[in-house]
Coordinates of C-alpha atoms in Angstrom, one line a residue:
Chain L
M1 CA -9.8 -28.3 4.6
T2 CA -6.5 -27.2 4.5
K3 CA -4.2 -28.3 7.4
K4 CA -3.5 -25.6 9.6
E5 CA -1.4 -22.7 7.9
A6 CA 1.5 -21.3 10.3
Y7 CA 0.3 -18.0 9.5
E8 CA -2.3 -19.0 12.2
D9 CA 0.1 -18.8 15.0
I10 CA 0.8 -15.1 14.5
P11 CA -1.1 -13.7 17.5
G12 CA -3.6 -11.5 17.8
T13 CA -3.8 -10.6 13.5
V14 CA -6.6 -12.5 11.3
V15 CA -4.3 -13.0 7.9
F16 CA -7.4 -12.5 5.4
D17 CA -6.6 -15.8 3.0
A18 CA -8.3 -17.5 0.4
Q19 CA -11.0 -19.5 2.3
R20 CA -11.5 -15.7 4.9
A21 CA -12.6 -14.3 1.1
R22 CA -14.5 -17.2 0.5
K23 CA -16.2 -16.5 3.9
G24 CA -16.5 -13.0 4.1
Y25 CA -17.5 -12.0 -0.2
F26 CA -21.0 -10.4 0.5
L27 CA -20.6 -9.0 3.3
N28 CA -17.0 -6.7 2.3
Q29 CA -18.7 -6.8 -1.1
F30 CA -21.2 -4.9 1.6
L31 CA -18.7 -2.8 3.0
Y32 CA -17.5 -2.1 -0.5
S33 CA -20.4 -0.4 -2.1
L34 CA -20.3 2.0 0.8
M35 CA -18.3 3.8 -0.9
Q36 CA -20.3 5.9 -2.6
D37 CA -21.8 8.8 -0.7
V38 CA -26.3 8.1 -1.9
N39 CA -25.2 4.3 -0.3
R40 CA -23.9 5.4 2.8
K41 CA -26.6 7.5 3.6
E42 CA -29.5 4.3 3.2
F43 CA -27.6 2.6 4.7
L44 CA -27.1 4.8 8.4
A45 CA -30.8 5.7 7.5
D46 CA -32.0 1.9 8.3
E47 CA -28.9 -0.3 8.8
H48 CA -30.9 -3.9 9.0
T49 CA -32.7 -3.4 5.5
Y50 CA -30.2 -2.1 4.0
L51 CA -28.1 -5.0 5.0
L52 CA -30.4 -7.5 3.2
K53 CA -29.6 -6.2 0.2
F54 CA -26.5 -8.4 0.7
P55 CA -27.1 -12.3 0.9
M56 CA -24.5 -12.4 3.9
T57 CA -25.1 -14.4 7.2
E58 CA -27.5 -12.6 10.2
D59 CA -24.1 -12.6 12.0
Q60 CA -21.8 -10.7 9.5
R61 CA -25.2 -8.0 9.8
T62 CA -25.3 -8.8 13.5
A63 CA -21.8 -7.7 13.3
V64 CA -21.4 -4.9 11.2
M65 CA -24.5 -3.0 13.3
K66 CA -22.7 -3.3 16.3
R67 CA -19.2 -2.1 15.3
D68 CA -17.7 -5.1 16.7
W69 CA -14.7 -5.2 14.5
N70 CA -12.8 -8.3 15.7
T71 CA -15.7 -10.4 15.5
L72 CA -16.2 -9.2 11.1
L73 CA -12.4 -9.8 10.8
D74 CA -13.7 -13.5 12.5
L75 CA -16.4 -13.6 9.7
G76 CA -14.0 -12.4 6.8
G77 CA -14.5 -8.6 6.5
V78 CA -10.6 -7.5 5.8
S79 CA -9.8 -4.6 7.1
Y80 CA -9.1 -1.5 4.4
A81 CA -13.3 -2.8 3.6
L82 CA -14.0 -3.1 7.2
A83 CA -12.2 0.4 6.9
K84 CA -14.8 2.1 5.2
L85 CA -17.8 1.4 7.8
A86 CA -15.5 3.4 10.4
F87 CA -15.3 6.0 7.3
T88 CA -19.0 6.4 6.8
D89 CA -19.6 6.5 10.8
G90 CA -16.6 9.2 10.0
H91 CA -13.8 7.7 12.2
S92 CA -10.7 7.2 11.1
Y93 CA -8.7 3.6 10.9
Q94 CA -6.6 4.2 13.6
F95 CA -9.6 4.6 15.2
M96 CA -10.6 1.3 13.6
A97 CA -7.7 0.2 14.5
A98 CA -7.3 1.2 18.6
E99 CA -10.4 -0.3 19.2
M100 CA -9.5 -3.5 17.5
T101 CA -6.7 -3.5 20.5
G102 CA -9.3 -3.0 23.7
M103 CA -7.3 -0.1 24.1
T104 CA -8.2 3.9 24.3
Q105 CA -7.9 6.4 21.5
E106 CA -5.9 8.0 23.4
G107 CA -3.5 4.6 24.8
Y108 CA -3.6 3.8 21.5
A109 CA -2.3 7.2 20.0
N110 CA 0.1 7.4 22.2
M111 CA 1.4 4.2 22.4
M112 CA 2.1 4.8 18.3
I113 CA 3.8 8.1 18.9
A114 CA 6.4 6.4 21.7
G115 CA 7.2 4.0 19.2
G116 CA 4.6 1.9 18.2
R117 CA 3.8 -2.1 19.4
S118 CA 7.0 -4.0 20.6
L119 CA 6.9 -7.4 18.8
D120 CA 8.3 -8.4 22.1
G121 CA 5.6 -10.6 23.4
W122 CA 3.5 -10.4 20.3
R123 CA 5.6 -13.0 18.1
S124 CA 3.7 -16.5 18.3
K125 CA 0.7 -17.7 20.1
A126 CA 3.0 -20.7 21.2
E127 CA 5.0 -18.1 23.6
R128 CA 2.5 -17.1 24.9
G129 CA 0.5 -20.2 25.8
E130 CA -2.6 -19.6 23.4
N131 CA -3.9 -22.8 21.4
Chain K
M1 CA 15.9 5.1 -25.2
A2 CA 13.8 5.0 -22.7
K3 CA 15.4 4.7 -19.1
I4 CA 14.9 4.0 -15.4
I5 CA 16.7 6.5 -13.6
A6 CA 15.3 6.2 -9.6
G7 CA 13.8 4.4 -7.7
F8 CA 11.8 6.3 -5.1
G9 CA 9.9 4.1 -2.0
T10 CA 8.1 5.1 -0.6
S11 CA 5.6 4.5 2.5
H12 CA 1.4 5.1 1.3
T13 CA -0.4 6.2 4.4
P14 CA -3.8 7.3 3.7
A15 CA -3.7 9.3 7.0
I16 CA -0.6 11.5 5.4
G17 CA -3.2 12.5 2.7
A18 CA -6.0 13.5 5.2
A19 CA -3.4 15.3 6.8
L20 CA -2.1 17.7 3.7
D21 CA -5.5 18.0 2.5
L22 CA -7.0 19.6 5.8
G23 CA -4.2 21.9 6.5
K24 CA -2.4 19.9 9.2
K25 CA 1.0 20.1 7.6
A26 CA 2.2 22.4 10.1
E27 CA 1.0 20.3 12.7
P28 CA 3.6 19.2 15.8
Y29 CA 2.6 15.5 14.6
W30 CA 2.3 16.0 10.8
A31 CA 5.3 18.6 10.3
P32 CA 8.4 16.4 11.1
I33 CA 7.1 14.2 8.2
F34 CA 6.7 16.2 5.9
N35 CA 9.6 18.6 6.5
G36 CA 11.1 14.7 6.0
Y37 CA 9.5 14.8 2.3
A38 CA 11.0 17.9 1.6
P39 CA 14.7 16.8 0.1
A40 CA 13.1 14.3 -1.7
Q41 CA 10.8 17.1 -3.8
K42 CA 14.2 19.3 -3.9
W43 CA 15.4 16.5 -5.8
M44 CA 11.9 16.0 -8.1
E45 CA 12.5 19.4 -8.6
E46 CA 16.4 18.7 -9.8
V47 CA 15.6 16.0 -11.9
K48 CA 12.2 16.1 -13.4
P49 CA 11.2 12.9 -14.1
D50 CA 8.4 12.5 -17.2
V51 CA 7.4 9.1 -16.8
V52 CA 6.9 7.6 -13.6
I53 CA 5.6 3.3 -12.6
M54 CA 3.7 3.8 -9.4
V55 CA 3.9 0.3 -8.2
Y56 CA 0.7 0.7 -5.5
N57 CA -1.6 -1.3 -4.3
D58 CA -5.7 -0.7 -4.7
H59 CA -7.5 -0.8 -1.3
V60 CA -10.3 -2.4 -2.1
N61 CA -11.4 0.8 -4.2
A62 CA -10.6 0.5 -8.0
F63 CA -11.2 -3.5 -7.6
D64 CA -14.5 -5.0 -5.4
F65 CA -13.8 -8.8 -4.5
K66 CA -15.7 -10.2 -8.2
I67 CA -12.4 -9.7 -9.7
I68 CA -9.0 -10.2 -8.0
P69 CA -5.3 -9.1 -10.6
T70 CA -2.1 -10.2 -8.5
F71 CA -0.8 -7.2 -10.7
A72 CA -2.5 -4.9 -13.0
I73 CA -0.8 -1.9 -14.9
G74 CA -3.7 0.8 -16.1
C75 CA -3.0 1.5 -19.5
A76 CA -6.4 4.2 -19.3
D77 CA -5.1 7.6 -20.8
E78 CA -6.3 9.3 -17.4
F79 CA -7.1 7.7 -13.2
T80 CA -9.8 9.6 -11.5
I81 CA -9.3 9.8 -7.8
A82 CA -11.5 7.3 -5.9
D83 CA -13.6 7.8 -2.9
E84 CA -12.7 6.3 -0.5
G85 CA -15.8 6.1 2.2
W86 CA -14.6 10.2 3.1
G87 CA -14.7 11.5 -0.1
A88 CA -12.7 12.5 -2.5
R89 CA -8.5 13.4 -2.5
P90 CA -9.0 16.9 -3.8
V91 CA -6.1 16.5 -6.2
P92 CA -5.5 16.5 -9.8
V93 CA -6.2 13.8 -12.4
V94 CA -4.2 11.5 -12.7
K95 CA -2.6 11.5 -16.0
G96 CA -1.2 8.0 -17.9
Y97 CA 1.1 7.1 -20.8
P98 CA -1.5 4.8 -22.4
E99 CA 1.4 3.7 -25.4
F100 CA 3.8 4.0 -22.9
A101 CA 1.5 1.6 -21.0
A102 CA 1.2 -0.8 -23.9
H103 CA 4.1 -1.3 -24.4
L104 CA 4.7 -3.0 -21.1
V105 CA 2.0 -5.1 -20.7
Q106 CA 3.6 -6.6 -24.0
S107 CA 6.8 -6.7 -23.3
L108 CA 5.8 -7.9 -20.0
V109 CA 4.2 -10.9 -21.2
L110 CA 6.2 -12.0 -23.5
D111 CA 8.3 -12.0 -20.4
E112 CA 6.2 -14.7 -18.7
F113 CA 4.5 -12.2 -16.7
D114 CA 0.8 -12.5 -17.2
I115 CA 0.0 -9.2 -16.4
T116 CA -3.5 -8.0 -16.1
I117 CA -4.3 -5.1 -18.6
V118 CA -6.5 -2.4 -17.0
N119 CA -8.3 0.6 -19.1
D120 CA -11.1 2.0 -16.7
M121 CA -9.7 2.5 -12.8
Q122 CA -10.1 4.8 -10.3
V123 CA -7.1 5.2 -7.9
D124 CA -7.0 5.6 -4.2
H125 CA -4.4 7.2 -1.3
G126 CA -2.0 4.2 -1.6
L127 CA -0.9 5.7 -5.9
T128 CA -2.0 9.8 -4.7
V129 CA 0.0 9.5 -1.2
P130 CA 3.4 8.9 -2.8
M131 CA 2.2 11.3 -6.1
S132 CA 2.1 14.0 -2.6
L133 CA 4.7 13.5 -1.2
A134 CA 6.8 13.4 -4.0
F135 CA 5.4 16.7 -6.3
G136 CA 3.4 18.9 -3.1
A137 CA 0.2 20.1 -4.3
P138 CA 0.2 21.7 -7.9
S139 CA -2.4 22.0 -10.8
A140 CA -2.0 19.0 -12.7
W141 CA 0.7 16.6 -11.5
P142 CA 3.8 17.7 -13.7
V143 CA 4.1 13.8 -15.2
K144 CA 3.0 10.7 -16.7
V145 CA 1.7 8.1 -14.6
I146 CA 1.7 4.2 -15.1
P147 CA -0.1 2.6 -12.4
L148 CA 1.0 -0.8 -11.5
A149 CA -1.4 -2.5 -8.9
V150 CA -0.1 -5.5 -7.1
N151 CA -2.6 -7.8 -4.5
V152 CA -1.5 -8.0 -1.1
I153 CA -4.4 -7.3 0.2
Q154 CA -5.4 -11.0 0.0
Y155 CA -3.0 -13.4 1.0
P156 CA -1.0 -14.5 -1.0
A157 CA 0.6 -11.7 -1.9
P158 CA 3.1 -12.5 -5.3
T159 CA 6.7 -13.1 -3.4
G160 CA 9.4 -11.0 -2.9
N161 CA 11.1 -13.4 -5.3
R162 CA 8.6 -12.8 -8.3
C163 CA 8.8 -8.9 -7.5
Y164 CA 12.2 -8.5 -8.1
N165 CA 12.3 -10.8 -11.0
L166 CA 8.8 -8.7 -11.9
G167 CA 10.9 -5.3 -12.1
K168 CA 13.8 -6.5 -13.7
A169 CA 11.4 -7.6 -16.5
I170 CA 9.5 -3.8 -16.6
K171 CA 13.9 -2.3 -16.8
A172 CA 14.3 -4.6 -19.7
A173 CA 10.4 -4.0 -21.0
V174 CA 11.2 0.3 -20.6
E175 CA 14.3 0.2 -22.4
S176 CA 12.6 -1.0 -25.3
W177 CA 10.2 1.7 -25.5
D178 CA 12.1 4.1 -28.8
E179 CA 11.8 7.8 -26.7
D180 CA 13.9 9.6 -24.8
L181 CA 11.9 9.3 -21.0
K182 CA 13.5 10.2 -17.9
V183 CA 11.9 7.0 -15.5
V184 CA 11.5 6.7 -11.9
I185 CA 9.4 3.6 -10.5
F186 CA 8.3 3.9 -7.4
G187 CA 7.4 0.9 -4.5
T188 CA 4.8 2.1 -2.4
G189 CA 3.8 1.0 1.1
G190 CA 5.4 -0.3 4.2
M191 CA 6.7 0.3 6.4
S192 CA 6.3 -2.1 9.4
H193 CA 2.7 -1.7 10.4
Q194 CA -0.7 -3.8 10.9
I195 CA -3.9 -2.0 11.4
Q196 CA -6.3 -5.5 12.0
G197 CA -6.7 -6.7 15.7
P198 CA -5.8 -7.0 18.5
R199 CA -1.4 -6.6 17.2
A200 CA -2.3 -3.6 15.7
G201 CA -0.2 -0.7 15.5
L202 CA 3.2 -3.6 15.5
V203 CA 6.7 -1.6 14.5
N204 CA 10.1 -3.1 14.5
K205 CA 11.8 -0.7 13.3
E206 CA 15.2 -3.2 13.2
F207 CA 13.4 -4.6 10.7
D208 CA 12.5 -1.3 8.9
T209 CA 15.8 -0.6 9.1
A210 CA 17.9 -3.3 7.9
F211 CA 15.3 -3.6 4.9
L212 CA 16.9 0.4 3.8
D213 CA 20.2 -0.8 4.6
N214 CA 19.6 -3.7 2.2
L215 CA 17.7 -2.1 -0.8
S216 CA 21.3 -0.9 -2.0
K217 CA 24.0 -3.4 -0.2
D218 CA 22.3 -6.0 -0.1
P219 CA 19.0 -6.4 -2.4
E220 CA 18.8 -10.7 -2.4
A221 CA 19.0 -11.3 1.3
L222 CA 15.6 -9.5 1.3
V223 CA 14.3 -11.1 -1.8
K224 CA 15.0 -14.0 0.2
I225 CA 12.3 -12.9 3.6
Q226 CA 9.1 -14.9 2.6
P227 CA 5.5 -13.9 3.2
L228 CA 5.8 -15.4 6.7
T229 CA 8.5 -13.4 7.7
Y230 CA 6.6 -10.3 6.7
L231 CA 2.9 -10.9 8.7
R232 CA 5.5 -12.1 11.9
D233 CA 8.0 -9.7 12.2
A234 CA 7.2 -6.3 10.9
G235 CA 2.6 -7.0 11.2
N236 CA 0.5 -7.7 8.7
E237 CA 0.5 -5.4 6.4
A238 CA 4.0 -4.9 5.8
I239 CA 3.6 -7.6 3.7
E240 CA 3.8 -4.7 1.3
L241 CA 6.9 -4.0 0.9
V242 CA 7.6 -6.6 -2.0
M243 CA 6.7 -3.2 -3.8
W244 CA 9.5 -2.0 -3.2
L245 CA 11.5 -5.7 -4.4
I246 CA 9.9 -4.5 -7.7
M247 CA 10.8 -1.5 -7.7
R248 CA 14.3 -2.1 -6.6
G249 CA 14.2 -5.1 -9.2
A250 CA 14.2 -2.5 -12.4
L251 CA 17.1 -0.8 -11.0
G252 CA 19.6 -3.1 -12.0
E253 CA 22.8 -4.2 -9.8
Q254 CA 24.1 -1.6 -8.7
V255 CA 22.4 1.3 -6.7
D256 CA 23.2 4.6 -4.4
E257 CA 21.5 5.4 -1.6
A258 CA 20.5 9.7 -2.6
Y259 CA 18.6 9.7 0.4
R260 CA 16.6 7.9 2.9
F261 CA 14.2 9.5 5.5
Y262 CA 12.2 7.4 8.9
H263 CA 9.7 8.3 11.3
V264 CA 7.1 6.6 13.7
P265 CA 4.5 7.5 13.4
A266 CA 1.8 8.1 10.6
S267 CA -1.6 6.5 12.6
S268 CA -0.4 3.3 13.1
T269 CA 2.7 3.3 10.4
A270 CA 6.4 3.5 10.5
V271 CA 7.2 5.8 7.5
G272 CA 9.7 4.6 5.3
H273 CA 11.4 6.5 2.1
I274 CA 14.5 6.1 -0.4
I275 CA 16.2 6.9 -3.0
L276 CA 17.8 5.0 -4.4
E277 CA 19.5 6.1 -8.1
T278 CA 21.3 3.6 -10.6
R279 CA 24.7 4.3 -10.6
E280 CA 24.7 5.4 -13.8
F281 CA 22.6 7.8 -13.1
H282 CA 24.3 8.9 -9.7
E283 CA 27.6 9.1 -11.7
S284 CA 25.6 11.6 -14.3
R285 CA 24.9 13.4 -11.9
K286 CA 28.1 13.8 -10.2
A287 CA 30.3 14.8 -13.0
R288 CA 27.3 17.0 -13.7
A289 CA 27.6 18.8 -10.0
A290 CA 31.8 18.9 -10.6
A291 CA 31.3 20.4 -14.2

């Protein structure tokens, strides 16, 4: 095991590092396959059967089917690959980002229009009393 | 001799491309952004570069996770547009300049930058959105493009210092090509933004403003920004800004800011744009304007 990285102290953020990339390799390769329309259609027609083509963990498959975005980040998915799942559902990056925050779509969009999320309170887990 | 005359820094937010492609340009949400880029398009029309070196990142489109090059130069005749999951953007195919690209690779490797050579790849919004913002919607792009893809997806991205030095080596490589070419180098991505996790939506205007200021005032200060600082202070995806330092490094010591635009938001992103002219090019433009 590597020692705890400094970036693990950033709250609400999952840095896609070498260890997560390792864990998420087949999950991300599945997501990459959604670049092709024929694959998107096959996936949507029978999600679990399509997912069995990729040697990922059953936890990863379940999180895909539940569109459980934050769990997918924890299991090694990277946001740009996860976005392909959102696009396959007809959603946008912003839709996925809003879901990850737990805010409503409208609430998130309004926060952005008002200038975005402030760094205040979001600088460090230590500051927030997490971990 | 070929010469880099200017740098073009810009965000490459995919939603900007989608807004253009869906005819939403005049909508109140989008109009300020497209108005903000109108002077940039006018500048491009006046300057008429021959070649663009496009420093950008691929977003899991050209490259999956089998091979992750830190720096890759596209050496193909042309680059088709990727279907990122919602269909390919309806923009012209991007024409390359294989001979010049091959020269750059050769020069850069001998200068100790280990560039991955890519002879077949598609390009995504990271490249096409800056093209649209700089050149509008022509039936064919008016420049040849050399794509330089940088890994900023899997941590760690190359450091700001490494990127800045790569920019310097690109300047030397361009100037050793014996053909009169006007080259504009793009640095794309950023500015502050985070599109993942519970902290998504982070924007840091102070960070962005200082970054834009220091591109001309104190680039060495930007070169010292550590990866953790980008991630923590400006958002997980703000690490893309290291690509602007490749652009800055390629412009020489003195630059003059010709134009700047900043706007929040486009989707989850703070949009930043800057045109930096090399001192030599800036003086020649001033002289021509005065004549």
